[in-house]
Amino acid sequence: QKEVEQNSGPLSVPEGAIASLNCTYSDRGSQSFFWYRQYSGKSPELIMFIYSNGDKEDGRFTAQLNKASQYVSLLIRDSQPSDSATYLCAVNNNNDMRFGAGTRLTVKP
Amino acid sequence: KAGVTQTPRYLIKTRGQQVTLSCSPISGHRSVSWYQQTPGQGLQFLFEYFSETQRNKGNFPGRFSGRQFSNSRSEMNVSTLELGDSALYLCASSPTGYRRSYNSPLHFGNGTRLTVT
């Protein structure tokens, strides 16, 4: 079992829709969870992080965490073509940060 | 504040050679981590350095090594290059301290793309 698992996609949504990206992790000791966006040919850039159960909102982005289910998600509201990228879920277990393989999102105009 | 700087941006090497990659972290960041990114494996953790000491290491062979200098700049070395070492190597710095802060994000550089022929 991989430490951090994401659906590789591609996930395709129309412009203006909500994109839902999911991530599961295996280490119950994990303490914080990060979402990164990576455009093709570029390095990952931080979108937001969460460490408490529940929802955390930042603009059009909402991160959701359920530690009992070892599940974290990212919702992107009013998706724009500029949101088309690979989204990486990262899990910090206080030793290092481990990444999922990423979900490729395409937002169609 | 300047971001994480990695040099060089591109490298082409031949099997059996060795290579050294360089990373300058964000000013004030003392933790530097290295990752290998390939299309098949995604981002794989190589190692982390803090205050010139390797604090953690991933599952890579001993051909992969690194070090950190007193100014927090870090280098990564790969010896006896193999074709499978072709990848994007990413360096990331973090403001975390001696007691690792669980909410300290990684800030990535633009990476060094290594091609082994």
GROMACS .gro file of C-alpha atoms in nm, chain A residues 2 31-34 36 38 41-46 49 51 88 92-101, chain B residues 9 35 37 41-43 45 48 56-58 88 90 100-111 113:
model
   52
    2LYS     CA    1   0.135   0.340  -0.096
   31GLN     CA    2  -0.017   1.541   1.159
   32SER     CA    3  -0.055   1.785   0.873
   33PHE     CA    4  -0.167   1.771   0.515
   34PHE     CA    5  -0.072   1.993   0.226
   36TYR     CA    6   0.036   2.165  -0.394
   38GLN     CA    7   0.215   2.184  -1.025
   41GLY     CA    8   0.725   2.193  -1.653
   42LYS     CA    9   0.711   2.390  -1.329
   43SER     CA   10   0.781   2.313  -0.965
   44PRO     CA   11   0.510   2.249  -0.705
   45GLU     CA   12   0.358   2.553  -0.538
   46LEU     CA   13   0.170   2.547  -0.210
   49PHE     CA   14  -0.256   2.305   0.437
   51TYR     CA   15  -0.413   1.982   1.035
   88LEU     CA   16  -0.026   1.691  -0.527
   92ASN     CA   17   0.372   1.537   0.707
   93ASN     CA   18   0.430   1.272   0.972
   94ASN     CA   19   0.687   1.477   1.162
   95ASN     CA   20   0.974   1.290   0.999
   96ASP     CA   21   0.937   1.409   0.645
   97MET     CA   22   0.678   1.506   0.388
   98ARG     CA   23   0.553   1.233   0.157
   99PHE     CA   24   0.370   1.305  -0.166
  100GLY     CA   25   0.102   1.131  -0.364
  101ALA     CA   26   0.150   1.077  -0.736
  118ARG     CA   27   1.857   2.406  -1.451
  144TYR     CA   28   1.315   1.507  -0.395
  146GLN     CA   29   1.041   1.344  -0.954
  150GLN     CA   30   0.712   0.737  -0.944
  151GLY     CA   31   0.605   1.092  -0.871
  152LEU     CA   32   0.788   1.285  -0.599
  154PHE     CA   33   1.194   1.185  -0.086
  157GLU     CA   34   1.659   1.633   0.452
  165ASN     CA   35   1.619   1.201   0.751
  166LYS     CA   36   1.679   0.982   0.450
  167GLY     CA   37   1.455   0.812   0.195
  197LEU     CA   38   1.369   1.628  -1.219
  199LEU     CA   39   1.371   1.931  -0.666
  209ARG     CA   40   1.008   1.996   1.358
  210SER     CA   41   0.699   2.207   1.308
  211TYR     CA   42   0.420   2.002   1.161
  212ASN     CA   43   0.266   2.300   0.984
  213SER     CA   44   0.581   2.421   0.808
  214PRO     CA   45   0.532   2.394   0.434
  215LEU     CA   46   0.800   2.314   0.179
  216HIS     CA   47   0.896   2.584  -0.067
  217PHE     CA   48   1.031   2.438  -0.389
  218GLY     CA   49   1.295   2.559  -0.627
  219ASN     CA   50   1.256   2.532  -1.004
  220GLY     CA   51   1.444   2.206  -1.012
  222ARG     CA   52   1.641   1.836  -1.494
   0.00000   0.00000   0.00000
